[in-house]
Short mmCIF file of N, CA and C in Angstrom, two decimals:
data_model
loop_
_atom_site.label_atom_id
_atom_site.label_comp_id
_atom_site.label_asym_id
_atom_site.label_seq_id
_atom_site.Cartn_x
_atom_site.Cartn_y
_atom_site.Cartn_z
N MET A 1 7.56 31.20 -68.48
CA MET A 1 7.20 29.97 -67.93
C MET A 1 5.85 30.05 -67.34
N THR A 2 5.36 29.07 -67.26
CA THR A 2 3.99 29.07 -66.77
C THR A 2 3.98 28.74 -65.31
N ASP A 3 2.91 29.08 -64.78
CA ASP A 3 2.80 28.83 -63.34
C ASP A 3 2.33 27.39 -63.04
N GLU A 4 2.29 26.68 -63.91
CA GLU A 4 1.82 25.30 -63.63
C GLU A 4 2.90 24.53 -62.92
N PRO A 5 2.43 23.82 -61.98
CA PRO A 5 3.43 23.02 -61.29
C PRO A 5 4.00 22.00 -62.23
N ALA A 6 5.17 21.67 -61.98
CA ALA A 6 5.84 20.72 -62.86
C ALA A 6 5.33 19.32 -62.57
N LYS A 7 5.03 18.67 -63.59
CA LYS A 7 4.57 17.28 -63.43
C LYS A 7 5.79 16.39 -63.35
N PRO A 8 5.70 15.54 -62.40
CA PRO A 8 6.84 14.63 -62.34
C PRO A 8 6.86 13.75 -63.56
N LYS A 9 8.01 13.50 -64.00
CA LYS A 9 8.14 12.65 -65.18
C LYS A 9 8.04 11.20 -64.73
N LYS A 10 7.32 10.51 -65.52
CA LYS A 10 7.17 9.09 -65.20
C LYS A 10 8.41 8.37 -65.65
N ALA A 11 8.82 7.51 -64.73
CA ALA A 11 9.98 6.70 -65.08
C ALA A 11 9.51 5.63 -66.06
N PRO A 12 10.35 5.34 -66.96
CA PRO A 12 9.90 4.31 -67.90
C PRO A 12 9.66 3.00 -67.14
N GLU A 13 8.52 2.41 -67.42
CA GLU A 13 8.18 1.16 -66.72
C GLU A 13 9.08 0.07 -67.22
N ALA A 14 9.48 -0.68 -66.20
CA ALA A 14 10.31 -1.83 -66.56
C ALA A 14 9.38 -2.94 -67.03
N GLU A 15 9.82 -3.60 -68.02
CA GLU A 15 9.00 -4.70 -68.52
C GLU A 15 9.10 -5.86 -67.53
N PRO A 16 7.98 -6.42 -67.27
CA PRO A 16 8.01 -7.55 -66.31
C PRO A 16 8.82 -8.69 -66.87
N ALA A 17 9.49 -9.42 -65.92
CA ALA A 17 10.30 -10.56 -66.34
C ALA A 17 9.37 -11.67 -66.81
N PRO A 18 9.78 -12.35 -67.81
CA PRO A 18 8.90 -13.42 -68.30
C PRO A 18 8.74 -14.49 -67.21
N GLU A 19 7.48 -14.88 -66.94
CA GLU A 19 7.21 -15.89 -65.91
C GLU A 19 7.32 -17.27 -66.51
N ALA A 20 7.61 -18.22 -65.59
CA ALA A 20 7.68 -19.60 -66.04
C ALA A 20 6.28 -20.04 -66.42
N PRO A 21 6.17 -20.81 -67.42
CA PRO A 21 4.83 -21.23 -67.83
C PRO A 21 4.20 -22.06 -66.71
N GLU A 22 2.96 -21.76 -66.39
CA GLU A 22 2.27 -22.50 -65.33
C GLU A 22 1.77 -23.81 -65.92
N PRO A 23 1.80 -24.85 -65.07
CA PRO A 23 1.29 -26.12 -65.57
C PRO A 23 -0.21 -26.02 -65.79
N ALA A 24 -0.70 -26.82 -66.69
CA ALA A 24 -2.12 -26.78 -66.99
C ALA A 24 -2.87 -27.39 -65.80
N VAL A 25 -3.60 -26.56 -65.11
CA VAL A 25 -4.38 -27.00 -63.97
C VAL A 25 -5.81 -26.60 -64.24
N ALA A 26 -6.68 -27.45 -63.89
CA ALA A 26 -8.08 -27.12 -64.09
C ALA A 26 -8.45 -25.94 -63.22
N PRO A 27 -9.29 -25.08 -63.71
CA PRO A 27 -9.66 -23.92 -62.91
C PRO A 27 -10.33 -24.37 -61.61
N GLY A 28 -9.94 -23.81 -60.50
CA GLY A 28 -10.50 -24.12 -59.20
C GLY A 28 -9.83 -25.30 -58.52
N ALA A 29 -8.93 -26.01 -59.20
CA ALA A 29 -8.24 -27.15 -58.59
C ALA A 29 -7.07 -26.63 -57.78
N PRO A 30 -6.76 -27.33 -56.68
CA PRO A 30 -5.62 -26.88 -55.89
C PRO A 30 -4.33 -27.06 -56.67
N PRO A 31 -3.36 -26.28 -56.38
CA PRO A 31 -2.09 -26.43 -57.09
C PRO A 31 -1.43 -27.76 -56.73
N ALA A 32 -0.63 -28.29 -57.63
CA ALA A 32 0.05 -29.56 -57.43
C ALA A 32 1.07 -29.44 -56.31
N PRO A 33 1.15 -30.47 -55.45
CA PRO A 33 2.14 -30.41 -54.37
C PRO A 33 3.54 -30.59 -54.93
N PRO A 34 4.52 -30.14 -54.19
CA PRO A 34 5.90 -30.30 -54.65
C PRO A 34 6.28 -31.78 -54.72
N ALA A 35 7.31 -32.08 -55.48
CA ALA A 35 7.76 -33.46 -55.71
C ALA A 35 8.13 -34.16 -54.41
N ALA A 36 8.71 -33.47 -53.47
CA ALA A 36 9.11 -34.08 -52.20
C ALA A 36 7.88 -34.58 -51.44
N GLU A 37 6.81 -33.79 -51.47
CA GLU A 37 5.59 -34.19 -50.79
C GLU A 37 4.96 -35.40 -51.48
N VAL A 38 5.01 -35.44 -52.78
CA VAL A 38 4.45 -36.56 -53.53
C VAL A 38 5.17 -37.85 -53.17
N SER A 39 6.49 -37.83 -53.13
CA SER A 39 7.23 -39.05 -52.81
C SER A 39 6.96 -39.46 -51.36
N GLU A 40 6.80 -38.49 -50.48
CA GLU A 40 6.51 -38.79 -49.07
C GLU A 40 5.12 -39.43 -48.95
N LEU A 41 4.16 -38.87 -49.67
CA LEU A 41 2.81 -39.43 -49.66
C LEU A 41 2.80 -40.84 -50.25
N GLU A 42 3.55 -41.02 -51.31
CA GLU A 42 3.63 -42.34 -51.94
C GLU A 42 4.23 -43.36 -50.97
N ALA A 43 5.24 -42.97 -50.22
CA ALA A 43 5.87 -43.87 -49.24
C ALA A 43 4.87 -44.21 -48.12
N GLU A 44 4.11 -43.23 -47.67
CA GLU A 44 3.11 -43.47 -46.63
C GLU A 44 2.00 -44.39 -47.13
N ARG A 45 1.58 -44.17 -48.39
CA ARG A 45 0.55 -45.03 -48.96
C ARG A 45 1.03 -46.48 -49.03
N LYS A 46 2.27 -46.66 -49.44
CA LYS A 46 2.86 -48.00 -49.53
C LYS A 46 2.94 -48.65 -48.15
N ARG A 47 3.35 -47.86 -47.16
CA ARG A 47 3.45 -48.36 -45.79
C ARG A 47 2.06 -48.75 -45.26
N ASN A 48 1.05 -47.94 -45.56
CA ASN A 48 -0.32 -48.25 -45.14
C ASN A 48 -0.82 -49.54 -45.77
N GLU A 49 -0.50 -49.74 -47.06
CA GLU A 49 -0.89 -50.98 -47.74
C GLU A 49 -0.23 -52.19 -47.08
N GLU A 50 1.06 -52.07 -46.75
CA GLU A 50 1.77 -53.17 -46.08
C GLU A 50 1.14 -53.47 -44.72
N LEU A 51 0.83 -52.42 -43.97
CA LEU A 51 0.21 -52.61 -42.66
C LEU A 51 -1.17 -53.25 -42.79
N LEU A 52 -1.94 -52.83 -43.77
CA LEU A 52 -3.25 -53.39 -44.00
C LEU A 52 -3.16 -54.87 -44.35
N SER A 53 -2.22 -55.22 -45.22
CA SER A 53 -2.06 -56.64 -45.58
C SER A 53 -1.60 -57.45 -44.37
N ARG A 54 -0.76 -56.87 -43.52
CA ARG A 54 -0.34 -57.56 -42.29
C ARG A 54 -1.52 -57.80 -41.36
N VAL A 55 -2.35 -56.79 -41.21
CA VAL A 55 -3.53 -56.91 -40.35
C VAL A 55 -4.47 -57.99 -40.88
N LYS A 56 -4.68 -58.01 -42.19
CA LYS A 56 -5.54 -59.04 -42.79
C LYS A 56 -4.95 -60.43 -42.56
N TYR A 57 -3.65 -60.56 -42.73
CA TYR A 57 -2.99 -61.84 -42.50
C TYR A 57 -3.15 -62.28 -41.05
N LEU A 58 -2.92 -61.37 -40.12
CA LEU A 58 -3.06 -61.70 -38.70
C LEU A 58 -4.50 -62.04 -38.35
N GLN A 59 -5.45 -61.34 -38.96
CA GLN A 59 -6.85 -61.62 -38.71
C GLN A 59 -7.21 -63.03 -39.20
N ALA A 60 -6.76 -63.41 -40.37
CA ALA A 60 -7.00 -64.75 -40.90
C ALA A 60 -6.30 -65.79 -40.04
N ASP A 61 -5.09 -65.50 -39.63
CA ASP A 61 -4.34 -66.42 -38.77
C ASP A 61 -5.06 -66.63 -37.44
N PHE A 62 -5.59 -65.56 -36.87
CA PHE A 62 -6.32 -65.67 -35.61
C PHE A 62 -7.60 -66.48 -35.79
N GLU A 63 -8.30 -66.29 -36.89
CA GLU A 63 -9.52 -67.05 -37.16
C GLU A 63 -9.21 -68.54 -37.29
N ASN A 64 -8.12 -68.87 -37.98
CA ASN A 64 -7.70 -70.27 -38.09
C ASN A 64 -7.34 -70.84 -36.72
N TYR A 65 -6.66 -70.05 -35.91
CA TYR A 65 -6.30 -70.47 -34.55
C TYR A 65 -7.55 -70.75 -33.73
N ARG A 66 -8.54 -69.86 -33.83
CA ARG A 66 -9.78 -70.02 -33.06
C ARG A 66 -10.50 -71.30 -33.48
N LYS A 67 -10.57 -71.58 -34.78
CA LYS A 67 -11.21 -72.79 -35.26
C LYS A 67 -10.46 -74.03 -34.80
N ARG A 68 -9.12 -73.99 -34.86
CA ARG A 68 -8.32 -75.13 -34.43
C ARG A 68 -8.53 -75.42 -32.95
N VAL A 69 -8.53 -74.39 -32.12
CA VAL A 69 -8.75 -74.56 -30.69
C VAL A 69 -10.13 -75.14 -30.43
N SER A 70 -11.11 -74.70 -31.18
CA SER A 70 -12.48 -75.23 -31.03
C SER A 70 -12.52 -76.72 -31.37
N ARG A 71 -11.86 -77.10 -32.48
CA ARG A 71 -11.83 -78.53 -32.86
C ARG A 71 -11.10 -79.36 -31.80
N GLU A 72 -9.98 -78.84 -31.30
CA GLU A 72 -9.22 -79.57 -30.30
C GLU A 72 -10.01 -79.72 -29.01
N THR A 73 -10.75 -78.69 -28.63
CA THR A 73 -11.58 -78.76 -27.43
C THR A 73 -12.66 -79.82 -27.60
N GLU A 74 -13.30 -79.85 -28.76
CA GLU A 74 -14.31 -80.87 -29.03
C GLU A 74 -13.70 -82.27 -28.96
N ALA A 75 -12.51 -82.44 -29.51
CA ALA A 75 -11.85 -83.75 -29.48
C ALA A 75 -11.53 -84.17 -28.05
N VAL A 76 -11.07 -83.24 -27.23
CA VAL A 76 -10.77 -83.56 -25.83
C VAL A 76 -12.04 -83.96 -25.10
N LEU A 77 -13.12 -83.23 -25.33
CA LEU A 77 -14.39 -83.57 -24.68
C LEU A 77 -14.89 -84.92 -25.15
N LYS A 78 -14.74 -85.19 -26.44
CA LYS A 78 -15.17 -86.49 -26.97
C LYS A 78 -14.37 -87.62 -26.32
N LEU A 79 -13.05 -87.41 -26.20
CA LEU A 79 -12.23 -88.44 -25.58
C LEU A 79 -12.60 -88.62 -24.10
N ALA A 80 -12.91 -87.53 -23.43
CA ALA A 80 -13.31 -87.63 -22.03
C ALA A 80 -14.62 -88.40 -21.93
N ASN A 81 -15.59 -88.11 -22.80
CA ASN A 81 -16.84 -88.87 -22.81
C ASN A 81 -16.59 -90.32 -23.15
N GLU A 82 -15.72 -90.55 -24.11
CA GLU A 82 -15.43 -91.92 -24.53
C GLU A 82 -14.86 -92.74 -23.38
N ALA A 83 -13.92 -92.18 -22.65
CA ALA A 83 -13.32 -92.91 -21.53
C ALA A 83 -14.37 -93.25 -20.48
N LEU A 84 -15.25 -92.30 -20.19
CA LEU A 84 -16.30 -92.54 -19.21
C LEU A 84 -17.27 -93.60 -19.70
N LEU A 85 -17.68 -93.49 -20.96
CA LEU A 85 -18.64 -94.46 -21.51
C LEU A 85 -18.06 -95.87 -21.54
N VAL A 86 -16.80 -96.00 -21.89
CA VAL A 86 -16.17 -97.32 -21.92
C VAL A 86 -16.19 -97.95 -20.52
N ARG A 87 -16.00 -97.13 -19.50
CA ARG A 87 -16.00 -97.65 -18.12
C ARG A 87 -17.41 -97.98 -17.64
N LEU A 88 -18.43 -97.38 -18.24
CA LEU A 88 -19.81 -97.65 -17.82
C LEU A 88 -20.47 -98.79 -18.58
N ILE A 89 -19.91 -99.23 -19.69
CA ILE A 89 -20.50 -100.33 -20.46
C ILE A 89 -20.61 -101.60 -19.64
N PRO A 90 -19.61 -102.01 -18.85
CA PRO A 90 -19.78 -103.20 -18.02
C PRO A 90 -20.94 -103.06 -17.00
N VAL A 91 -21.21 -101.84 -16.56
CA VAL A 91 -22.35 -101.64 -15.65
C VAL A 91 -23.65 -101.93 -16.39
N LEU A 92 -23.73 -101.54 -17.67
CA LEU A 92 -24.92 -101.88 -18.46
C LEU A 92 -25.06 -103.39 -18.61
N ASP A 93 -23.93 -104.09 -18.79
CA ASP A 93 -23.97 -105.56 -18.86
C ASP A 93 -24.50 -106.14 -17.56
N ASP A 94 -24.07 -105.58 -16.43
CA ASP A 94 -24.56 -106.05 -15.13
C ASP A 94 -26.06 -105.82 -14.98
N PHE A 95 -26.54 -104.67 -15.43
CA PHE A 95 -27.98 -104.40 -15.39
C PHE A 95 -28.74 -105.41 -16.25
N ASP A 96 -28.23 -105.70 -17.46
CA ASP A 96 -28.88 -106.68 -18.33
C ASP A 96 -28.92 -108.05 -17.68
N ALA A 97 -27.83 -108.47 -17.04
CA ALA A 97 -27.79 -109.77 -16.35
C ALA A 97 -28.77 -109.79 -15.18
N ALA A 98 -28.83 -108.70 -14.42
CA ALA A 98 -29.76 -108.63 -13.28
C ALA A 98 -31.20 -108.70 -13.77
N LEU A 99 -31.52 -107.98 -14.84
CA LEU A 99 -32.89 -107.98 -15.36
C LEU A 99 -33.27 -109.33 -15.94
N ALA A 100 -32.31 -110.08 -16.46
CA ALA A 100 -32.59 -111.41 -17.00
C ALA A 100 -32.98 -112.39 -15.89
N HIS A 101 -32.56 -112.13 -14.65
CA HIS A 101 -32.82 -113.04 -13.54
C HIS A 101 -33.93 -112.56 -12.62
N LEU A 102 -34.45 -111.39 -12.83
CA LEU A 102 -35.52 -110.85 -12.00
C LEU A 102 -36.83 -110.85 -12.78
N ASP A 103 -37.91 -111.15 -12.06
CA ASP A 103 -39.23 -111.17 -12.70
C ASP A 103 -40.20 -110.27 -11.94
N GLY A 104 -41.25 -109.84 -12.61
CA GLY A 104 -42.36 -109.14 -11.99
C GLY A 104 -41.98 -107.86 -11.30
N GLU A 105 -42.53 -107.71 -10.07
CA GLU A 105 -42.36 -106.49 -9.29
C GLU A 105 -40.91 -106.25 -8.91
N GLU A 106 -40.14 -107.32 -8.73
CA GLU A 106 -38.73 -107.17 -8.33
C GLU A 106 -37.91 -106.43 -9.39
N SER A 107 -38.28 -106.61 -10.64
CA SER A 107 -37.47 -106.03 -11.72
C SER A 107 -37.82 -104.58 -12.03
N LYS A 108 -38.97 -104.07 -11.54
CA LYS A 108 -39.40 -102.72 -11.89
C LYS A 108 -38.39 -101.65 -11.48
N GLY A 109 -37.91 -101.69 -10.26
CA GLY A 109 -36.96 -100.69 -9.78
C GLY A 109 -35.64 -100.76 -10.53
N VAL A 110 -35.15 -101.98 -10.74
CA VAL A 110 -33.89 -102.15 -11.47
C VAL A 110 -34.05 -101.69 -12.92
N ARG A 111 -35.21 -102.01 -13.51
CA ARG A 111 -35.46 -101.61 -14.90
C ARG A 111 -35.52 -100.07 -15.01
N MET A 112 -36.13 -99.40 -14.04
CA MET A 112 -36.20 -97.94 -14.05
C MET A 112 -34.81 -97.32 -13.97
N VAL A 113 -33.98 -97.87 -13.07
CA VAL A 113 -32.61 -97.35 -12.93
C VAL A 113 -31.83 -97.59 -14.23
N CYS A 114 -31.98 -98.77 -14.79
CA CYS A 114 -31.28 -99.10 -16.05
C CYS A 114 -31.74 -98.18 -17.18
N ASP A 115 -33.06 -97.96 -17.28
CA ASP A 115 -33.59 -97.08 -18.33
C ASP A 115 -33.08 -95.65 -18.17
N ASN A 116 -33.04 -95.15 -16.94
CA ASN A 116 -32.53 -93.79 -16.69
C ASN A 116 -31.05 -93.68 -17.07
N MET A 117 -30.29 -94.72 -16.72
CA MET A 117 -28.87 -94.70 -17.06
C MET A 117 -28.68 -94.75 -18.58
N LEU A 118 -29.44 -95.61 -19.26
CA LEU A 118 -29.35 -95.68 -20.72
C LEU A 118 -29.73 -94.35 -21.36
N GLN A 119 -30.74 -93.69 -20.83
CA GLN A 119 -31.16 -92.40 -21.38
C GLN A 119 -30.04 -91.36 -21.23
N ALA A 120 -29.39 -91.35 -20.08
CA ALA A 120 -28.29 -90.40 -19.85
C ALA A 120 -27.10 -90.72 -20.77
N LEU A 121 -26.80 -92.00 -20.94
CA LEU A 121 -25.67 -92.38 -21.80
C LEU A 121 -25.97 -92.09 -23.27
N ARG A 122 -27.22 -92.26 -23.67
CA ARG A 122 -27.59 -91.92 -25.06
C ARG A 122 -27.47 -90.42 -25.29
N ALA A 123 -27.83 -89.65 -24.28
CA ALA A 123 -27.68 -88.19 -24.40
C ALA A 123 -26.21 -87.80 -24.57
N ALA A 124 -25.30 -88.61 -24.02
CA ALA A 124 -23.86 -88.35 -24.15
C ALA A 124 -23.32 -88.89 -25.47
N GLY A 125 -24.18 -89.58 -26.27
CA GLY A 125 -23.75 -90.05 -27.59
C GLY A 125 -23.60 -91.55 -27.72
N LEU A 126 -23.86 -92.32 -26.67
CA LEU A 126 -23.71 -93.78 -26.74
C LEU A 126 -24.85 -94.38 -27.56
N GLU A 127 -24.50 -95.29 -28.47
CA GLU A 127 -25.49 -95.99 -29.29
C GLU A 127 -25.22 -97.48 -29.22
N GLU A 128 -26.30 -98.26 -29.11
CA GLU A 128 -26.15 -99.72 -29.16
C GLU A 128 -26.02 -100.12 -30.62
N ILE A 129 -25.13 -101.06 -30.90
CA ILE A 129 -24.94 -101.54 -32.27
C ILE A 129 -26.00 -102.59 -32.55
N PRO A 130 -26.85 -102.36 -33.56
CA PRO A 130 -27.87 -103.36 -33.89
C PRO A 130 -27.19 -104.64 -34.41
N ALA A 131 -27.68 -105.79 -33.96
CA ALA A 131 -27.00 -107.02 -34.35
C ALA A 131 -27.97 -108.15 -34.70
N GLU A 132 -28.86 -108.54 -33.81
CA GLU A 132 -29.70 -109.71 -34.04
C GLU A 132 -30.53 -109.55 -35.30
N GLY A 133 -30.45 -110.57 -36.19
CA GLY A 133 -31.18 -110.56 -37.44
C GLY A 133 -30.49 -109.76 -38.54
N GLN A 134 -29.40 -109.11 -38.23
CA GLN A 134 -28.65 -108.31 -39.21
C GLN A 134 -27.62 -109.19 -39.92
N LYS A 135 -27.20 -108.72 -41.08
CA LYS A 135 -26.11 -109.38 -41.80
C LYS A 135 -24.82 -109.15 -40.99
N PHE A 136 -24.00 -110.17 -40.83
CA PHE A 136 -22.75 -110.06 -40.07
C PHE A 136 -21.84 -109.03 -40.72
N ASP A 137 -21.35 -108.10 -39.90
CA ASP A 137 -20.43 -107.05 -40.36
C ASP A 137 -19.19 -107.11 -39.46
N PRO A 138 -18.05 -107.53 -39.99
CA PRO A 138 -16.86 -107.68 -39.15
C PRO A 138 -16.35 -106.37 -38.55
N TYR A 139 -16.82 -105.24 -39.06
CA TYR A 139 -16.40 -103.95 -38.51
C TYR A 139 -17.11 -103.62 -37.20
N VAL A 140 -18.30 -104.18 -37.01
CA VAL A 140 -19.06 -103.86 -35.79
C VAL A 140 -19.45 -105.10 -34.99
N HIS A 141 -19.25 -106.29 -35.57
CA HIS A 141 -19.60 -107.54 -34.88
C HIS A 141 -18.36 -108.39 -34.67
N ASP A 142 -18.36 -109.13 -33.59
CA ASP A 142 -17.28 -110.07 -33.28
C ASP A 142 -17.93 -111.45 -33.22
N CYS A 143 -17.65 -112.28 -34.22
CA CYS A 143 -18.25 -113.61 -34.28
C CYS A 143 -17.52 -114.54 -33.31
N ILE A 144 -18.24 -115.04 -32.33
CA ILE A 144 -17.61 -115.96 -31.37
C ILE A 144 -18.04 -117.40 -31.60
N GLN A 145 -19.07 -117.58 -32.47
CA GLN A 145 -19.53 -118.93 -32.76
C GLN A 145 -20.33 -118.92 -34.05
N GLN A 146 -20.21 -120.04 -34.83
CA GLN A 146 -21.01 -120.21 -36.04
C GLN A 146 -21.84 -121.47 -35.87
N LEU A 147 -23.14 -121.36 -36.11
CA LEU A 147 -24.06 -122.48 -35.93
C LEU A 147 -24.93 -122.64 -37.16
N PRO A 148 -25.30 -123.90 -37.49
CA PRO A 148 -26.24 -124.08 -38.61
C PRO A 148 -27.67 -123.76 -38.15
N ASP A 149 -28.45 -123.23 -39.03
CA ASP A 149 -29.87 -123.00 -38.77
C ASP A 149 -30.55 -122.96 -40.12
N PRO A 150 -31.27 -124.05 -40.46
CA PRO A 150 -31.89 -124.12 -41.78
C PRO A 150 -32.96 -123.05 -42.01
N ASP A 151 -33.48 -122.46 -40.94
CA ASP A 151 -34.53 -121.44 -41.08
C ASP A 151 -33.96 -120.06 -41.41
N LEU A 152 -32.66 -119.87 -41.22
CA LEU A 152 -32.05 -118.55 -41.44
C LEU A 152 -31.02 -118.61 -42.56
N GLU A 153 -30.79 -117.49 -43.16
CA GLU A 153 -29.83 -117.34 -44.25
C GLU A 153 -28.40 -117.34 -43.70
N ASN A 154 -27.47 -117.85 -44.49
CA ASN A 154 -26.06 -117.82 -44.12
C ASN A 154 -25.60 -116.38 -43.87
N GLY A 155 -24.78 -116.20 -42.84
CA GLY A 155 -24.18 -114.91 -42.58
C GLY A 155 -25.02 -113.98 -41.73
N LEU A 156 -26.22 -114.42 -41.33
CA LEU A 156 -27.05 -113.59 -40.45
C LEU A 156 -26.66 -113.82 -39.00
N VAL A 157 -26.81 -112.78 -38.19
CA VAL A 157 -26.56 -112.89 -36.76
C VAL A 157 -27.76 -113.58 -36.14
N LYS A 158 -27.49 -114.72 -35.51
CA LYS A 158 -28.56 -115.50 -34.89
C LYS A 158 -28.83 -115.04 -33.46
N GLU A 159 -27.77 -114.74 -32.73
CA GLU A 159 -27.93 -114.38 -31.32
C GLU A 159 -26.84 -113.39 -30.91
N VAL A 160 -27.21 -112.48 -30.03
CA VAL A 160 -26.24 -111.54 -29.47
C VAL A 160 -25.82 -112.08 -28.12
N VAL A 161 -24.53 -112.37 -27.97
CA VAL A 161 -24.01 -112.88 -26.70
C VAL A 161 -23.70 -111.71 -25.77
N ARG A 162 -23.12 -110.66 -26.32
CA ARG A 162 -22.81 -109.45 -25.56
C ARG A 162 -23.02 -108.24 -26.47
N LYS A 163 -23.79 -107.27 -25.99
CA LYS A 163 -24.12 -106.09 -26.80
C LYS A 163 -22.87 -105.28 -27.13
N GLY A 164 -22.93 -104.64 -28.30
CA GLY A 164 -21.86 -103.76 -28.71
C GLY A 164 -22.34 -102.31 -28.68
N TYR A 165 -21.36 -101.39 -28.52
CA TYR A 165 -21.72 -99.97 -28.42
C TYR A 165 -20.75 -99.13 -29.25
N ARG A 166 -21.27 -97.98 -29.69
CA ARG A 166 -20.45 -97.03 -30.43
C ARG A 166 -20.73 -95.63 -29.89
N LEU A 167 -19.73 -94.77 -30.06
CA LEU A 167 -19.86 -93.35 -29.75
C LEU A 167 -19.67 -92.63 -31.07
N GLN A 168 -20.76 -92.08 -31.60
CA GLN A 168 -20.79 -91.46 -32.92
C GLN A 168 -20.26 -92.44 -33.95
N ASP A 169 -19.11 -92.23 -34.54
CA ASP A 169 -18.60 -93.14 -35.57
C ASP A 169 -17.50 -94.06 -35.05
N HIS A 170 -17.26 -94.03 -33.75
CA HIS A 170 -16.17 -94.82 -33.16
C HIS A 170 -16.75 -96.01 -32.39
N ILE A 171 -16.27 -97.21 -32.71
CA ILE A 171 -16.73 -98.42 -32.02
C ILE A 171 -16.05 -98.50 -30.66
N LEU A 172 -16.87 -98.50 -29.60
CA LEU A 172 -16.31 -98.65 -28.25
C LEU A 172 -16.11 -100.13 -27.92
N ARG A 173 -17.09 -100.94 -28.34
CA ARG A 173 -16.97 -102.38 -28.14
C ARG A 173 -17.83 -103.06 -29.19
N PRO A 174 -17.26 -103.99 -29.99
CA PRO A 174 -18.08 -104.68 -30.99
C PRO A 174 -19.06 -105.65 -30.30
N ALA A 175 -20.16 -105.89 -30.97
CA ALA A 175 -21.15 -106.84 -30.44
C ALA A 175 -20.61 -108.26 -30.65
N GLN A 176 -20.64 -109.06 -29.60
CA GLN A 176 -20.23 -110.47 -29.72
C GLN A 176 -21.46 -111.27 -30.11
N VAL A 177 -21.35 -111.98 -31.23
CA VAL A 177 -22.53 -112.62 -31.81
C VAL A 177 -22.27 -114.06 -32.24
N THR A 178 -23.38 -114.78 -32.42
CA THR A 178 -23.38 -116.10 -33.02
C THR A 178 -23.93 -115.92 -34.43
N VAL A 179 -23.24 -116.48 -35.42
CA VAL A 179 -23.60 -116.27 -36.82
C VAL A 179 -24.04 -117.59 -37.43
N VAL A 180 -25.04 -117.52 -38.32
CA VAL A 180 -25.55 -118.70 -39.02
C VAL A 180 -24.56 -119.11 -40.10
N ASN A 181 -24.22 -120.44 -40.07
CA ASN A 181 -23.36 -121.01 -41.11
C ASN A 181 -23.99 -122.35 -41.47
N ASN A 182 -24.67 -122.42 -42.59
CA ASN A 182 -25.36 -123.64 -43.00
C ASN A 182 -24.48 -124.53 -43.86
N GLY A 183 -23.20 -124.45 -43.67
CA GLY A 183 -22.28 -125.30 -44.42
C GLY A 183 -22.23 -126.69 -43.85
N GLY A 184 -22.97 -126.96 -42.79
CA GLY A 184 -22.99 -128.29 -42.19
C GLY A 184 -22.10 -128.44 -41.00
N GLU A 185 -21.15 -127.55 -40.82
CA GLU A 185 -20.23 -127.66 -39.69
C GLU A 185 -20.58 -126.64 -38.61
N THR A 186 -20.25 -126.98 -37.39
CA THR A 186 -20.39 -126.06 -36.28
C THR A 186 -19.00 -125.64 -35.88
N HIS A 187 -18.73 -124.33 -35.85
CA HIS A 187 -17.42 -123.81 -35.48
C HIS A 187 -17.56 -123.08 -34.16
N GLU A 188 -16.71 -123.44 -33.24
CA GLU A 188 -16.72 -122.72 -31.95
C GLU A 188 -15.39 -122.07 -31.70
#
């Protein structure tokens, strides 16, 4: 026998067990998550979409609410102005009557006060309805008398008895007028 140390015998290598085929994944891409995680992510994505649509709906609803409140506030302010203006129209009539009876220096102070009041009322939206020389309009004029006048055309306003006023598109008081009627009759 030889003096060589005995070499250990190699055990026969066991053949590796066949591995399950790996799914085709691009090199460097992370491995696919398990099916349970995918369904959980899908549920979360769906929930997020529902929440997002709810938020959008609430945002639109709030915007509509804000616009509605703004319109209602404007309407309330308009009605408040309208009530005040309606109560001040007779004061304008009184100023007109006073100015018709005052002459010269006496009328200057009253005219200044009347002009200042008219300026403030116009700033609040009050408008005088034009009438004299205009074609009669039953929506803005109130005919209280019809008179013949050969110099004027039928249906024209000959005289304003009492001024009319409007606030924007709303008639506060129609103008009371005398209208030309050349039919030969006088109607009172």
